[in-house]
Short mmCIF file of N, CA and C in Angstrom, two decimals:
data_model
loop_
_atom_site.label_atom_id
_atom_site.label_comp_id
_atom_site.label_asym_id
_atom_site.label_seq_id
_atom_site.Cartn_x
_atom_site.Cartn_y
_atom_site.Cartn_z
N GLY A 1487 -4.36 -22.19 -10.99
CA GLY A 1487 -3.05 -21.58 -11.67
C GLY A 1487 -2.55 -20.65 -10.46
N ARG A 1488 -1.57 -19.92 -11.04
CA ARG A 1488 -0.58 -18.91 -10.14
C ARG A 1488 -1.53 -17.72 -9.74
N GLN A 1489 -2.49 -17.47 -10.99
CA GLN A 1489 -3.39 -15.94 -10.65
C GLN A 1489 -4.20 -16.14 -9.62
N ALA A 1490 -4.66 -17.51 -9.20
CA ALA A 1490 -5.39 -17.95 -8.15
C ALA A 1490 -5.04 -17.44 -6.68
N VAL A 1491 -3.88 -17.41 -6.59
CA VAL A 1491 -2.94 -17.21 -5.30
C VAL A 1491 -2.95 -15.80 -5.15
N VAL A 1492 -3.65 -15.15 -4.27
CA VAL A 1492 -3.76 -13.69 -3.87
C VAL A 1492 -3.25 -13.44 -2.60
N VAL A 1493 -2.16 -12.75 -2.27
CA VAL A 1493 -1.36 -12.40 -1.06
C VAL A 1493 -1.67 -11.15 -0.50
N SER A 1494 -2.41 -11.07 0.70
CA SER A 1494 -2.65 -9.72 1.19
C SER A 1494 -1.74 -9.40 2.15
N LEU A 1495 -0.98 -8.16 1.58
CA LEU A 1495 0.10 -7.45 2.44
C LEU A 1495 -0.55 -6.21 3.27
N ASP A 1496 -0.17 -6.14 4.82
CA ASP A 1496 -0.78 -5.11 5.50
C ASP A 1496 0.37 -4.37 6.10
N PRO A 1497 1.05 -3.52 5.23
CA PRO A 1497 2.12 -2.82 5.57
C PRO A 1497 2.04 -1.45 6.26
N ARG A 1498 2.89 -1.14 7.31
CA ARG A 1498 2.75 0.00 8.11
C ARG A 1498 3.93 0.96 7.86
N ARG A 1499 3.86 2.31 7.68
CA ARG A 1499 4.92 3.17 7.44
C ARG A 1499 6.01 3.34 8.88
N VAL A 1500 7.30 3.02 8.70
CA VAL A 1500 8.09 3.55 9.66
C VAL A 1500 9.00 4.64 9.24
N TRP A 1501 8.57 5.73 10.09
CA TRP A 1501 9.35 6.85 9.78
C TRP A 1501 10.66 7.12 10.12
N LEU A 1502 11.59 7.67 9.31
CA LEU A 1502 13.14 7.83 9.76
C LEU A 1502 13.45 9.35 9.72
N ALA A 1503 14.08 9.75 10.95
CA ALA A 1503 14.58 11.11 10.83
C ALA A 1503 15.79 11.36 9.74
N ASP A 1504 16.04 12.46 9.44
CA ASP A 1504 16.80 12.85 7.99
C ASP A 1504 18.20 12.23 8.33
N ASN A 1505 18.68 11.88 9.34
CA ASN A 1505 20.12 11.46 9.56
C ASN A 1505 19.85 9.79 9.95
N GLU A 1506 18.88 9.21 9.97
CA GLU A 1506 18.83 8.02 10.46
C GLU A 1506 18.67 7.01 9.05
N GLY A 1507 19.28 6.03 9.12
CA GLY A 1507 19.33 4.95 8.20
C GLY A 1507 18.54 3.92 8.39
N ALA A 1508 18.22 3.23 7.17
CA ALA A 1508 17.22 2.01 7.42
C ALA A 1508 18.04 0.88 8.17
N PRO A 1509 17.14 -0.06 8.96
CA PRO A 1509 17.78 -1.12 9.52
C PRO A 1509 18.40 -2.11 8.66
N SER A 1510 19.02 -3.02 9.23
CA SER A 1510 19.61 -3.96 8.18
C SER A 1510 18.46 -4.91 8.06
N GLY A 1511 18.73 -5.75 6.90
CA GLY A 1511 17.56 -6.73 6.58
C GLY A 1511 17.74 -7.89 7.59
N VAL A 1512 16.92 -8.51 8.19
CA VAL A 1512 16.85 -9.78 9.27
C VAL A 1512 16.83 -11.22 8.23
N ASP A 1513 17.32 -12.11 8.93
CA ASP A 1513 17.60 -13.34 8.13
C ASP A 1513 17.67 -13.48 6.73
N GLY A 1514 18.81 -12.59 6.40
CA GLY A 1514 18.91 -12.86 4.73
C GLY A 1514 17.95 -11.90 4.02
N ALA A 1515 17.02 -11.32 4.53
CA ALA A 1515 16.26 -10.19 3.69
C ALA A 1515 16.79 -9.07 3.33
N PRO A 1516 16.50 -8.42 2.29
CA PRO A 1516 17.58 -7.18 2.18
C PRO A 1516 16.80 -6.13 2.99
N ALA A 1517 17.81 -5.04 3.12
CA ALA A 1517 17.32 -3.88 3.71
C ALA A 1517 16.25 -3.31 3.22
N PRO A 1518 15.27 -2.46 4.08
CA PRO A 1518 14.09 -1.91 3.67
C PRO A 1518 14.33 -0.84 2.62
N LEU A 1519 13.78 -0.73 1.66
CA LEU A 1519 13.55 0.13 0.45
C LEU A 1519 13.07 1.57 1.13
N VAL A 1520 14.02 2.72 1.33
CA VAL A 1520 13.62 3.81 1.93
C VAL A 1520 13.10 4.82 0.88
N VAL A 1521 12.14 5.73 0.97
CA VAL A 1521 11.57 6.45 0.04
C VAL A 1521 11.33 8.08 0.80
N THR A 1522 11.43 9.07 0.02
CA THR A 1522 10.95 10.25 0.65
C THR A 1522 9.22 10.31 0.18
N HIS A 1523 8.42 10.30 1.04
CA HIS A 1523 7.28 10.16 0.77
C HIS A 1523 6.57 11.40 0.17
N ALA A 1524 5.81 11.36 -0.85
CA ALA A 1524 5.49 12.50 -1.43
C ALA A 1524 4.37 13.25 -0.81
N THR A 1525 3.37 12.72 -0.01
CA THR A 1525 2.43 13.25 0.64
C THR A 1525 2.28 13.39 2.13
N ALA A 1526 2.76 12.07 2.90
CA ALA A 1526 2.29 11.85 4.12
C ALA A 1526 3.57 12.33 4.97
N ARG A 1527 3.47 12.70 6.34
CA ARG A 1527 4.44 13.09 7.07
C ARG A 1527 4.39 12.34 8.49
N GLY A 1528 5.60 12.05 8.94
CA GLY A 1528 5.78 11.27 10.22
C GLY A 1528 5.10 12.17 11.39
N PRO A 1529 4.98 11.61 12.61
CA PRO A 1529 4.58 12.46 13.65
C PRO A 1529 5.51 13.69 13.95
N SER A 1530 6.87 13.64 13.65
CA SER A 1530 7.69 14.80 13.96
C SER A 1530 8.15 15.63 12.65
N GLY A 1531 7.40 15.30 11.80
CA GLY A 1531 7.46 15.88 10.28
C GLY A 1531 8.51 15.23 9.44
N GLU A 1532 8.70 14.06 10.00
CA GLU A 1532 9.60 12.95 8.96
C GLU A 1532 9.15 13.10 7.58
N SER A 1533 9.97 12.84 6.52
CA SER A 1533 9.34 12.73 5.18
C SER A 1533 9.92 11.27 4.48
N ARG A 1534 10.95 10.75 5.35
CA ARG A 1534 11.61 9.37 4.87
C ARG A 1534 10.87 8.30 5.53
N CYS A 1535 10.87 7.21 4.76
CA CYS A 1535 9.99 6.18 5.46
C CYS A 1535 10.33 4.95 4.52
N TRP A 1536 9.88 3.64 5.40
CA TRP A 1536 9.99 2.41 4.63
C TRP A 1536 8.63 1.55 5.36
N TRP A 1537 8.23 0.60 4.71
CA TRP A 1537 6.88 -0.09 5.13
C TRP A 1537 7.40 -1.44 5.64
N ARG A 1538 6.94 -1.41 6.97
CA ARG A 1538 7.11 -2.97 7.65
C ARG A 1538 6.11 -3.77 7.37
N ALA A 1539 6.13 -4.87 7.22
CA ALA A 1539 5.13 -6.00 7.34
C ALA A 1539 4.74 -6.14 8.54
N THR A 1540 3.29 -6.43 8.45
CA THR A 1540 2.55 -6.73 9.73
C THR A 1540 1.89 -8.00 9.51
N THR A 1541 1.57 -8.58 10.71
CA THR A 1541 0.67 -9.94 10.72
C THR A 1541 -0.36 -9.70 11.55
N SER A 1542 -1.40 -10.60 11.57
CA SER A 1542 -2.55 -10.37 12.53
C SER A 1542 -3.44 -9.17 12.05
N GLY A 1543 -3.42 -8.94 10.73
CA GLY A 1543 -4.64 -7.94 10.34
C GLY A 1543 -3.94 -6.32 10.61
N GLY A 1544 -2.51 -6.36 10.72
CA GLY A 1544 -1.97 -5.10 11.03
C GLY A 1544 -1.68 -4.90 12.60
N ARG A 1545 -1.94 -5.99 13.51
CA ARG A 1545 -1.91 -5.73 14.73
C ARG A 1545 -0.41 -6.07 15.30
N THR A 1546 0.36 -6.93 14.50
CA THR A 1546 1.71 -7.12 14.98
C THR A 1546 2.96 -6.73 14.09
N ASP A 1547 3.72 -5.73 14.35
CA ASP A 1547 4.86 -5.43 13.38
C ASP A 1547 5.81 -6.66 13.34
N GLU A 1548 6.20 -6.61 12.14
CA GLU A 1548 7.18 -7.59 11.72
C GLU A 1548 8.62 -6.84 11.40
N PRO A 1549 9.73 -7.44 11.54
CA PRO A 1549 10.99 -6.68 11.30
C PRO A 1549 11.40 -6.90 10.06
N ILE A 1550 10.64 -6.75 8.98
CA ILE A 1550 10.88 -6.97 7.54
C ILE A 1550 10.21 -6.11 6.83
N CYS A 1551 10.87 -5.59 5.61
CA CYS A 1551 10.19 -4.73 4.78
C CYS A 1551 9.17 -5.44 3.83
N ALA A 1552 8.03 -4.57 3.76
CA ALA A 1552 6.81 -5.24 3.23
C ALA A 1552 7.00 -5.66 1.79
N VAL A 1553 7.78 -4.65 0.99
CA VAL A 1553 8.21 -5.05 -0.45
C VAL A 1553 9.21 -6.15 -0.51
N ALA A 1554 9.88 -6.46 0.34
CA ALA A 1554 10.80 -7.90 0.14
C ALA A 1554 9.81 -8.81 0.59
N VAL A 1555 8.80 -8.76 1.24
CA VAL A 1555 7.95 -9.82 1.28
C VAL A 1555 7.17 -9.99 0.09
N ALA A 1556 6.80 -8.96 -0.41
CA ALA A 1556 6.10 -9.03 -2.04
C ALA A 1556 7.03 -9.91 -2.88
N VAL A 1557 8.14 -9.33 -2.90
CA VAL A 1557 9.15 -9.93 -3.88
C VAL A 1557 9.22 -11.48 -3.61
N ALA A 1558 9.36 -11.93 -2.38
CA ALA A 1558 9.64 -13.25 -2.10
C ALA A 1558 8.53 -13.95 -2.29
N ALA A 1559 7.31 -13.65 -1.99
CA ALA A 1559 5.94 -14.16 -2.29
C ALA A 1559 5.68 -14.59 -3.76
N ALA A 1560 5.94 -13.54 -4.57
CA ALA A 1560 5.95 -13.65 -6.08
C ALA A 1560 6.89 -14.83 -6.62
N ALA A 1561 7.97 -14.67 -6.03
CA ALA A 1561 9.22 -15.79 -6.39
C ALA A 1561 8.58 -17.04 -5.97
N LEU A 1562 7.86 -17.25 -4.87
CA LEU A 1562 7.20 -18.49 -4.38
C LEU A 1562 5.92 -18.92 -5.07
N GLY A 1563 5.44 -18.00 -6.15
CA GLY A 1563 4.32 -18.38 -6.98
C GLY A 1563 3.08 -17.69 -6.87
N ALA A 1564 3.20 -16.61 -5.72
CA ALA A 1564 1.85 -15.69 -5.78
C ALA A 1564 1.34 -15.17 -7.13
N GLY A 1565 0.39 -15.15 -7.23
CA GLY A 1565 -0.16 -14.49 -8.69
C GLY A 1565 -0.67 -13.25 -8.72
N GLU A 1566 -0.75 -12.48 -7.31
CA GLU A 1566 -1.54 -11.38 -7.34
C GLU A 1566 -1.32 -10.82 -5.76
N PHE A 1567 -1.27 -9.53 -5.65
CA PHE A 1567 -1.02 -8.96 -4.40
C PHE A 1567 -2.26 -7.84 -4.05
N MET A 1568 -2.79 -7.99 -2.79
CA MET A 1568 -3.83 -6.96 -2.37
C MET A 1568 -2.91 -6.16 -1.29
N VAL A 1569 -2.73 -4.78 -1.41
CA VAL A 1569 -1.94 -4.13 -0.65
C VAL A 1569 -2.88 -3.02 0.27
N ASN A 1570 -2.87 -3.33 1.46
CA ASN A 1570 -3.59 -2.61 2.56
C ASN A 1570 -2.90 -1.74 3.39
N CYS A 1571 -2.53 -0.45 3.01
CA CYS A 1571 -1.73 0.38 3.81
C CYS A 1571 -2.25 0.59 5.22
N ILE A 1572 -1.83 0.25 6.33
CA ILE A 1572 -2.61 0.25 7.53
C ILE A 1572 -2.71 1.68 8.00
N ASP A 1573 -1.84 2.55 7.40
CA ASP A 1573 -1.98 3.98 7.92
C ASP A 1573 -3.05 4.67 7.22
N CYS A 1574 -3.47 4.11 6.07
CA CYS A 1574 -4.57 4.88 5.27
C CYS A 1574 -5.82 4.07 5.85
N ASP A 1575 -5.89 2.96 6.12
CA ASP A 1575 -7.35 2.00 6.27
C ASP A 1575 -8.29 3.04 7.21
N GLY A 1576 -9.62 3.29 6.61
CA GLY A 1576 -10.41 3.95 7.23
C GLY A 1576 -10.53 5.24 7.35
N LYS A 1577 -9.48 5.90 6.73
CA LYS A 1577 -9.21 7.31 6.80
C LYS A 1577 -10.01 8.09 5.79
N GLY A 1578 -10.15 7.44 4.57
CA GLY A 1578 -10.83 8.18 3.63
C GLY A 1578 -10.13 9.36 2.93
N THR A 1579 -8.64 9.37 2.92
CA THR A 1579 -7.78 10.34 2.53
C THR A 1579 -7.14 10.00 1.30
N GLY A 1580 -7.14 8.70 0.73
CA GLY A 1580 -6.66 8.34 -0.63
C GLY A 1580 -5.75 7.11 -0.19
N TYR A 1581 -5.41 6.42 -1.31
CA TYR A 1581 -4.44 5.39 -1.16
C TYR A 1581 -3.00 5.89 -1.00
N ASP A 1582 -2.21 4.96 -0.40
CA ASP A 1582 -0.77 5.20 -0.32
C ASP A 1582 0.12 5.01 -1.64
N ILE A 1583 -0.12 5.98 -2.63
CA ILE A 1583 0.37 5.81 -3.89
C ILE A 1583 1.95 5.54 -3.81
N ASP A 1584 2.37 6.11 -2.94
CA ASP A 1584 4.19 5.94 -2.94
C ASP A 1584 4.39 4.36 -2.65
N LEU A 1585 3.62 3.80 -1.71
CA LEU A 1585 3.87 2.34 -1.36
C LEU A 1585 3.46 1.58 -2.53
N LEU A 1586 2.21 1.84 -3.14
CA LEU A 1586 1.62 1.09 -4.29
C LEU A 1586 2.63 1.04 -5.41
N LYS A 1587 2.87 2.15 -5.75
CA LYS A 1587 4.14 2.42 -6.71
C LYS A 1587 5.43 1.44 -6.67
N LEU A 1588 5.97 1.37 -5.41
CA LEU A 1588 6.95 0.73 -5.05
C LEU A 1588 6.82 -0.96 -5.25
N VAL A 1589 5.61 -1.30 -4.70
CA VAL A 1589 5.37 -2.64 -4.69
C VAL A 1589 5.11 -2.94 -6.29
N LYS A 1590 4.32 -2.44 -6.99
CA LYS A 1590 4.11 -2.45 -8.46
C LYS A 1590 5.41 -2.71 -9.35
N ARG A 1591 6.48 -1.79 -8.92
CA ARG A 1591 7.69 -1.81 -9.62
C ARG A 1591 8.43 -3.07 -9.13
N SER A 1592 8.20 -3.60 -8.10
CA SER A 1592 8.98 -4.73 -7.54
C SER A 1592 8.56 -6.12 -7.96
N VAL A 1593 7.31 -6.21 -8.45
CA VAL A 1593 6.70 -7.66 -8.82
C VAL A 1593 6.32 -7.55 -10.26
N GLU A 1594 6.16 -8.82 -10.71
CA GLU A 1594 5.57 -8.72 -12.18
C GLU A 1594 4.27 -9.46 -12.25
N VAL A 1595 3.35 -9.39 -11.11
CA VAL A 1595 1.81 -9.84 -11.04
C VAL A 1595 1.23 -8.58 -10.67
N PRO A 1596 -0.18 -8.90 -11.12
CA PRO A 1596 -1.06 -7.64 -10.76
C PRO A 1596 -1.05 -7.36 -9.19
N VAL A 1597 -1.43 -6.07 -8.93
CA VAL A 1597 -1.36 -5.38 -7.54
C VAL A 1597 -2.65 -4.68 -7.39
N ILE A 1598 -3.27 -5.10 -6.43
CA ILE A 1598 -4.75 -4.45 -6.09
C ILE A 1598 -4.51 -3.25 -4.92
N ALA A 1599 -5.03 -2.19 -5.12
CA ALA A 1599 -4.94 -1.19 -4.25
C ALA A 1599 -6.08 -1.43 -3.04
N SER A 1600 -5.77 -1.06 -1.64
CA SER A 1600 -6.78 -1.28 -0.80
C SER A 1600 -6.35 -0.53 0.40
N SER A 1601 -7.40 0.16 1.02
CA SER A 1601 -7.45 0.74 1.99
C SER A 1601 -6.98 2.33 1.73
N GLY A 1602 -8.08 3.22 2.07
CA GLY A 1602 -7.92 4.80 1.90
C GLY A 1602 -8.87 5.49 1.09
N ALA A 1603 -9.39 4.72 0.23
CA ALA A 1603 -10.44 5.38 -0.65
C ALA A 1603 -11.51 6.27 -0.05
N GLY A 1604 -11.75 7.26 -0.20
CA GLY A 1604 -12.95 8.13 0.35
C GLY A 1604 -13.79 8.78 -0.57
N LYS A 1605 -13.38 8.98 -1.96
CA LYS A 1605 -14.05 9.84 -2.82
C LYS A 1605 -13.72 9.20 -4.27
N PRO A 1606 -14.52 9.42 -5.33
CA PRO A 1606 -14.18 8.79 -6.44
C PRO A 1606 -12.71 9.09 -6.91
N SER A 1607 -12.46 10.34 -6.95
CA SER A 1607 -11.00 10.75 -7.63
C SER A 1607 -9.85 9.75 -6.85
N HIS A 1608 -9.98 9.61 -5.69
CA HIS A 1608 -8.79 8.59 -5.16
C HIS A 1608 -8.60 7.29 -6.04
N PHE A 1609 -9.74 6.97 -6.83
CA PHE A 1609 -9.59 5.66 -7.60
C PHE A 1609 -8.95 6.16 -8.92
N SER A 1610 -9.20 7.23 -9.60
CA SER A 1610 -8.19 7.59 -10.56
C SER A 1610 -7.26 8.02 -10.15
N ASP A 1611 -6.73 8.45 -9.00
CA ASP A 1611 -5.44 9.16 -8.52
C ASP A 1611 -4.49 7.91 -8.53
N VAL A 1612 -5.13 6.73 -7.83
CA VAL A 1612 -4.37 5.48 -7.67
C VAL A 1612 -3.90 4.78 -9.13
N PHE A 1613 -4.80 4.71 -9.82
CA PHE A 1613 -4.77 4.19 -11.27
C PHE A 1613 -3.59 4.99 -12.11
N LYS A 1614 -3.73 6.35 -12.01
CA LYS A 1614 -2.73 7.41 -12.49
C LYS A 1614 -1.32 6.89 -12.04
N GLY A 1615 -1.55 7.49 -10.77
CA GLY A 1615 -0.25 7.44 -9.81
C GLY A 1615 0.54 6.06 -9.68
N ALA A 1616 -0.10 5.12 -9.48
CA ALA A 1616 0.96 3.87 -9.04
C ALA A 1616 0.68 2.82 -10.16
N HIS A 1617 -0.24 2.98 -11.03
CA HIS A 1617 -0.43 2.07 -12.17
C HIS A 1617 -0.90 0.64 -11.76
N VAL A 1618 -1.68 0.71 -10.51
CA VAL A 1618 -2.12 -0.59 -10.13
C VAL A 1618 -3.14 -1.33 -11.26
N ASP A 1619 -3.42 -2.60 -10.80
CA ASP A 1619 -4.36 -3.28 -11.67
C ASP A 1619 -5.61 -3.27 -11.23
N ALA A 1620 -5.85 -2.89 -10.08
CA ALA A 1620 -7.48 -2.75 -9.48
C ALA A 1620 -7.42 -1.97 -8.30
N ALA A 1621 -8.18 -1.40 -7.86
CA ALA A 1621 -8.56 -0.70 -6.80
C ALA A 1621 -9.96 -1.22 -5.87
N LEU A 1622 -9.56 -1.42 -4.68
CA LEU A 1622 -10.51 -1.96 -3.84
C LEU A 1622 -11.31 -0.77 -2.80
N ALA A 1623 -12.43 -1.10 -2.48
CA ALA A 1623 -12.94 -0.19 -1.43
C ALA A 1623 -14.00 -0.89 -0.83
N ALA A 1624 -14.34 -0.74 0.56
CA ALA A 1624 -15.43 -1.33 1.09
C ALA A 1624 -16.30 -0.32 1.96
N GLY A 1625 -15.90 0.31 2.90
CA GLY A 1625 -16.68 1.18 3.64
C GLY A 1625 -17.51 2.26 2.99
N ILE A 1626 -16.56 2.81 2.05
CA ILE A 1626 -17.39 4.06 1.32
C ILE A 1626 -18.77 3.52 0.54
N PHE A 1627 -18.68 2.21 0.04
CA PHE A 1627 -19.88 1.56 -0.30
C PHE A 1627 -20.78 1.13 0.49
N HIS A 1628 -20.36 0.37 1.70
CA HIS A 1628 -21.27 0.01 2.62
C HIS A 1628 -22.15 1.11 3.22
N ARG A 1629 -21.56 2.15 3.32
CA ARG A 1629 -22.17 2.97 4.00
C ARG A 1629 -22.89 4.07 3.22
N ARG A 1630 -22.78 3.61 1.69
CA ARG A 1630 -23.44 4.40 0.82
C ARG A 1630 -22.95 5.84 0.68
N GLU A 1631 -21.60 5.99 1.16
CA GLU A 1631 -20.93 7.50 0.96
C GLU A 1631 -20.71 7.87 -0.50
N VAL A 1632 -20.35 6.61 -1.47
CA VAL A 1632 -20.01 6.76 -2.69
C VAL A 1632 -20.86 5.73 -3.41
N ALA A 1633 -21.37 6.12 -4.69
CA ALA A 1633 -21.92 4.98 -5.47
C ALA A 1633 -20.82 4.42 -6.45
N ILE A 1634 -21.03 3.24 -6.77
CA ILE A 1634 -20.07 2.52 -7.65
C ILE A 1634 -20.04 3.24 -9.09
N SER A 1635 -21.09 3.99 -9.49
CA SER A 1635 -21.51 4.44 -10.79
C SER A 1635 -20.39 5.88 -10.84
N GLU A 1636 -20.30 6.42 -9.53
CA GLU A 1636 -19.50 7.58 -9.37
C GLU A 1636 -18.04 7.35 -9.66
N VAL A 1637 -17.66 6.29 -9.01
CA VAL A 1637 -16.30 5.63 -9.33
C VAL A 1637 -15.80 5.43 -10.75
N LYS A 1638 -17.13 4.65 -11.47
CA LYS A 1638 -16.69 4.17 -12.81
C LYS A 1638 -16.69 5.50 -13.50
N ALA A 1639 -17.35 6.47 -13.19
CA ALA A 1639 -17.49 7.76 -14.04
C ALA A 1639 -16.05 8.43 -13.83
N ALA A 1640 -15.45 8.42 -12.54
CA ALA A 1640 -14.20 8.96 -12.36
C ALA A 1640 -12.85 8.18 -12.96
N VAL A 1641 -13.21 7.05 -13.33
CA VAL A 1641 -12.01 6.21 -13.57
C VAL A 1641 -12.08 6.32 -15.43
N ARG A 1642 -12.95 6.60 -15.89
CA ARG A 1642 -13.20 6.70 -17.52
C ARG A 1642 -12.38 7.45 -18.22
#
């Protein structure tokens, strides 16, 4: 069934200067959705960004908005999305709630948050802030930095 098809998205932030507009969409894709990020800042203090789709596990940037990819994949029958923000991966500073909120609002299928968890409160933050359907973490559990029971207690 549809729910058995999970698409993994590996977006990377593209920061825009205050006077800079988003690029046009390529090959008929819509222009990227630009937001003022609530918490993160670019290398020169930028607050506006969009999320570029990547391939090869985040190693290759693609000229298309990751949210547009999610919308198109959902239209083709994807049943769920796992969203791994490349900018947050391995940092333990929390999920990219702005990105996850945007994806969640744009598709009508479940969204799984991935990349960024470093402590139990990050899970409750992403459920409350982005209304995702699930949140994933790996490293903090593998390295035994956080117990699963601590996460369960945080999200109750």
